[in-house]
CSV table of C-alpha atoms in Angstrom, one decimal:
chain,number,residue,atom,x,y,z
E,1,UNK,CA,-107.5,-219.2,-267.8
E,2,UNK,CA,-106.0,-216.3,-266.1
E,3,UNK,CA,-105.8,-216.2,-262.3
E,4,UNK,CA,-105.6,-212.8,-260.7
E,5,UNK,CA,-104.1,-211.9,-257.2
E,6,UNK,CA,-104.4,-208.4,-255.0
E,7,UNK,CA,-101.7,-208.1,-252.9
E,8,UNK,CA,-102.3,-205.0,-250.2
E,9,UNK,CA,-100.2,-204.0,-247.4
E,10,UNK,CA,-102.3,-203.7,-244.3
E,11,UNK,CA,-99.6,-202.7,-242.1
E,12,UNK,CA,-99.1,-199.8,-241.2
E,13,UNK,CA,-95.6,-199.1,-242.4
E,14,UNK,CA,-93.8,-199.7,-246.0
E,15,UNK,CA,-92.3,-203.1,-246.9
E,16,UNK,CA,-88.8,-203.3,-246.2
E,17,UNK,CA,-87.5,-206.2,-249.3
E,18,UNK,CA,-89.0,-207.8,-251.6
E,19,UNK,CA,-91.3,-210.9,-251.4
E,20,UNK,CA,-92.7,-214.4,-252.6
E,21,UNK,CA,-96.4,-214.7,-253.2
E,22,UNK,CA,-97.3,-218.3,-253.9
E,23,UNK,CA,-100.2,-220.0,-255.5
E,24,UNK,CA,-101.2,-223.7,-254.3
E,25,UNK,CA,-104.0,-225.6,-255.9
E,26,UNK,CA,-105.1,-228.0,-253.8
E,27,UNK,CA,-102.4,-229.0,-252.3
E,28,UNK,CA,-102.0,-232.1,-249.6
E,29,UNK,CA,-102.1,-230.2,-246.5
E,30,UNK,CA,-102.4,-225.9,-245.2
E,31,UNK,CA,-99.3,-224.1,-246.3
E,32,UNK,CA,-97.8,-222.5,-244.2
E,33,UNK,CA,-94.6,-220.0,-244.0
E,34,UNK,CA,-91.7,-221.4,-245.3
E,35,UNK,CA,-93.4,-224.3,-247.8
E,36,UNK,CA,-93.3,-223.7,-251.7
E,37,UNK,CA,-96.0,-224.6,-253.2
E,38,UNK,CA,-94.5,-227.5,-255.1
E,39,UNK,CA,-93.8,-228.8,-251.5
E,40,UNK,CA,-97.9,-229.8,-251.1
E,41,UNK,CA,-98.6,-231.4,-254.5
E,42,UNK,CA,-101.7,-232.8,-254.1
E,43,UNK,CA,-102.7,-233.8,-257.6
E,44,UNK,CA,-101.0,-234.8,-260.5
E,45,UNK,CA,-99.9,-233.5,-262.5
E,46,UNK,CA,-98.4,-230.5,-259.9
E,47,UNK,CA,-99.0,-226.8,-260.9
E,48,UNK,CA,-98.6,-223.7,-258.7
E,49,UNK,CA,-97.4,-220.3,-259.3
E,50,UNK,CA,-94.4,-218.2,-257.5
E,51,UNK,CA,-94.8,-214.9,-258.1
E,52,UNK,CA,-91.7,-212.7,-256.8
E,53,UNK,CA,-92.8,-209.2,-255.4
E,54,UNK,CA,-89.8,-206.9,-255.5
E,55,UNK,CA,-91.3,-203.1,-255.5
E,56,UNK,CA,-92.0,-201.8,-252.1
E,57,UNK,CA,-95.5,-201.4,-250.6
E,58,UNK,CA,-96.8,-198.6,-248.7
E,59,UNK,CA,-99.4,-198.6,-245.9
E,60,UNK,CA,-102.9,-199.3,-247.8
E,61,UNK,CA,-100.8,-199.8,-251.6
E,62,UNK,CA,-101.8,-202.9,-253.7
E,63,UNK,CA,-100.2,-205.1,-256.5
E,64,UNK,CA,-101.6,-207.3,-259.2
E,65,UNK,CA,-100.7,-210.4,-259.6
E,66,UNK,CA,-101.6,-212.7,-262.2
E,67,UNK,CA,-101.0,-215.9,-263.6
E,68,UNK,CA,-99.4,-214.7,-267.0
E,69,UNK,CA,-95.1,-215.2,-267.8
E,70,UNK,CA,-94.9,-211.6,-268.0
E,71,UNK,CA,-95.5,-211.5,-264.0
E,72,UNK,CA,-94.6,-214.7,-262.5
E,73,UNK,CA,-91.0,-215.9,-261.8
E,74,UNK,CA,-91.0,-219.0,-264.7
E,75,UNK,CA,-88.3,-220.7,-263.1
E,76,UNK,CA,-90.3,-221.4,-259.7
E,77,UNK,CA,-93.8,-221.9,-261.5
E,78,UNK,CA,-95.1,-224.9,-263.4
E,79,UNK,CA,-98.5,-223.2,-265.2
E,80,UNK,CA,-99.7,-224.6,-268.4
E,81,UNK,CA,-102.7,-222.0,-268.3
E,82,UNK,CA,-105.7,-224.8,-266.8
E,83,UNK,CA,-106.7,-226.4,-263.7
E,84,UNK,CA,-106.2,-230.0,-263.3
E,85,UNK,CA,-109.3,-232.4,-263.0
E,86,UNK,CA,-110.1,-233.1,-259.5
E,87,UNK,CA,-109.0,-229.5,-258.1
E,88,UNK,CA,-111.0,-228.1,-255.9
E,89,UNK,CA,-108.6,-225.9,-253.5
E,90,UNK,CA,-106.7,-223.1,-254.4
E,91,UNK,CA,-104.5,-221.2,-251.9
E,92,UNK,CA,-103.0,-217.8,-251.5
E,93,UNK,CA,-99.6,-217.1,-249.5
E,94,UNK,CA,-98.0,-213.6,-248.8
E,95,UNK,CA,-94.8,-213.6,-247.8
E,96,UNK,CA,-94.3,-217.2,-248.3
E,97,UNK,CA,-90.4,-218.1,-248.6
E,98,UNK,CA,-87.5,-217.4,-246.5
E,99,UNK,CA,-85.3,-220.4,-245.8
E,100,UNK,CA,-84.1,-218.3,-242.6
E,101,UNK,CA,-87.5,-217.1,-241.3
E,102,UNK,CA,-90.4,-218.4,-239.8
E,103,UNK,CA,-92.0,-215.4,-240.6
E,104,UNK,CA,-91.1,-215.2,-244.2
E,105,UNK,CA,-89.2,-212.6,-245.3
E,106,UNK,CA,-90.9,-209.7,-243.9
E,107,UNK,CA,-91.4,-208.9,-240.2
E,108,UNK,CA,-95.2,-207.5,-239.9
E,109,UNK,CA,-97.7,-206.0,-237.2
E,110,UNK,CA,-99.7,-209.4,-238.0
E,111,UNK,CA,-98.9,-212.0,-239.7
E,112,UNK,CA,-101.8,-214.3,-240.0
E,113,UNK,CA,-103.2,-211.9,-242.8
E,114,UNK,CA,-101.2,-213.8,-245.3
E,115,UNK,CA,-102.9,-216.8,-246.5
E,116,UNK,CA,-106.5,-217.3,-248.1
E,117,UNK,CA,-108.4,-220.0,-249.4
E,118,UNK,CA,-110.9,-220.5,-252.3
E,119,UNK,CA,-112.8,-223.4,-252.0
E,120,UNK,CA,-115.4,-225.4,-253.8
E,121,UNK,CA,-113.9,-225.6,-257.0
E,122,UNK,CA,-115.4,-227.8,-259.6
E,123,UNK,CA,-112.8,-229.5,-262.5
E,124,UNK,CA,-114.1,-232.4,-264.4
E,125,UNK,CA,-113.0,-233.6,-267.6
E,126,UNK,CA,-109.8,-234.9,-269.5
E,127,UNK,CA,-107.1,-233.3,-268.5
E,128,UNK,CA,-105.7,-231.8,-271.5
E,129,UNK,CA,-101.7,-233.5,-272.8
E,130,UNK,CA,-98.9,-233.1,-270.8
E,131,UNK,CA,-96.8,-230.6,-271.1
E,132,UNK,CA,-92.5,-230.7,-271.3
E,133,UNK,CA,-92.6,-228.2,-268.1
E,134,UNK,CA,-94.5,-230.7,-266.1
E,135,UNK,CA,-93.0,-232.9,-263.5
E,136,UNK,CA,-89.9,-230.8,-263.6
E,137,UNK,CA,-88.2,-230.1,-260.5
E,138,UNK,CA,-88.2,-226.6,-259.3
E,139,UNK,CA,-85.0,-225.7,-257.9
E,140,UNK,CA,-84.3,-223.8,-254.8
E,141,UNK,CA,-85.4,-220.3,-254.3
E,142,UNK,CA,-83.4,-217.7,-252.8
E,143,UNK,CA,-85.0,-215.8,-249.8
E,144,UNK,CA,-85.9,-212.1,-251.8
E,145,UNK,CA,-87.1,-212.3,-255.6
C-alpha cells in the first residue's frame, strides 16, 4: 500500500526552512502543532509516517509525498507498508514539529490550512505478524529535517 501526500504552498511567499509533514492514522485525539504522530497512538500496533520537507516552496509550488523509505525520514516513522485492523482515521499535518513554536516551524499568512482528515476508512481482517520496527520508540526530532 502506498500512501501519497501533495504538499502546496498557498502562501503567498516562499518557505523560509525546511519542514515536518506527519501522517497520523487514527490516532486518540486531533493533532495539533507541536504533537508527533506517535504522540496520538490510537491503535495498536502504532504506525505513522514523518516525512521531513527540506527544499523550499514557492507561492503555488507542490511536493509529493509518499509512504515509501526513499521519502520518509525512517528514523521518525514506524510503516510496515498496511493499515492496522480497526483504522478508520488518517490525518495530515503540514508544518507539524517545532519544539520551540506553536506555530510549527514556519510562520505563514494562515495557518489553519495545515491539517486534513480522511475519514471512513474500512480495515477488517488479521492483522498481518509483527514486525521488529514495531513498538520501538521514536526518539526526539529536531525542529528542521
Amino acid at each position: 500500500m502506498v500512501i501519497t501526500v501533495v504538499v502546496t504552498n498557498q502562501g503567498n511567499e516562499p518557505t523560509t526552512a525546511g519542514f515536518w509533514v506527519d501522517l497520523y492514522l487514527n490516532p486518540s485525539g486531533t493533532p495539533s502543532i507541536g504533537q508527533r504522530w506517535e504522540d496520538l497512538c490510537g491503535l495498536f500496533p502504532c504506525h505513522g509516517i514523518a516525512w521531513g520537507v527540506t527544499e523550499l516552496l514557492d507561492p503555488g509550488e507542490s511536493v509529493t509525498l509518499q509512504s515509501v523509505a526513499s521519502d520518509y525520514d525512517d528514523i521518525q516513522t514506524v510503516w510496515p507498508g498496511w493499515l492496522v485492523n480497526g483504522t478508520t482515521d488518517a490525518w495530515v499535518q503540514v508544518d507539524s514539529w517545532d519544539p520551540d513554536s506553536s506555530t510549527g516551524n514556519i510562520a505563514e499568512s494562515d495557518e489553519t490550512n495545515n491539517l486534513t482528515q480522511l475519514s471512513g476508512l474500512t480495515v477488517t481482517g488479521d492483522n498481518p505478524p509483527s514486525l521488529a520496527s514495531e513498538g520501538r520508540e521514536v526518539p526526539d526530532r529536531p525542529a528542521q529535517p
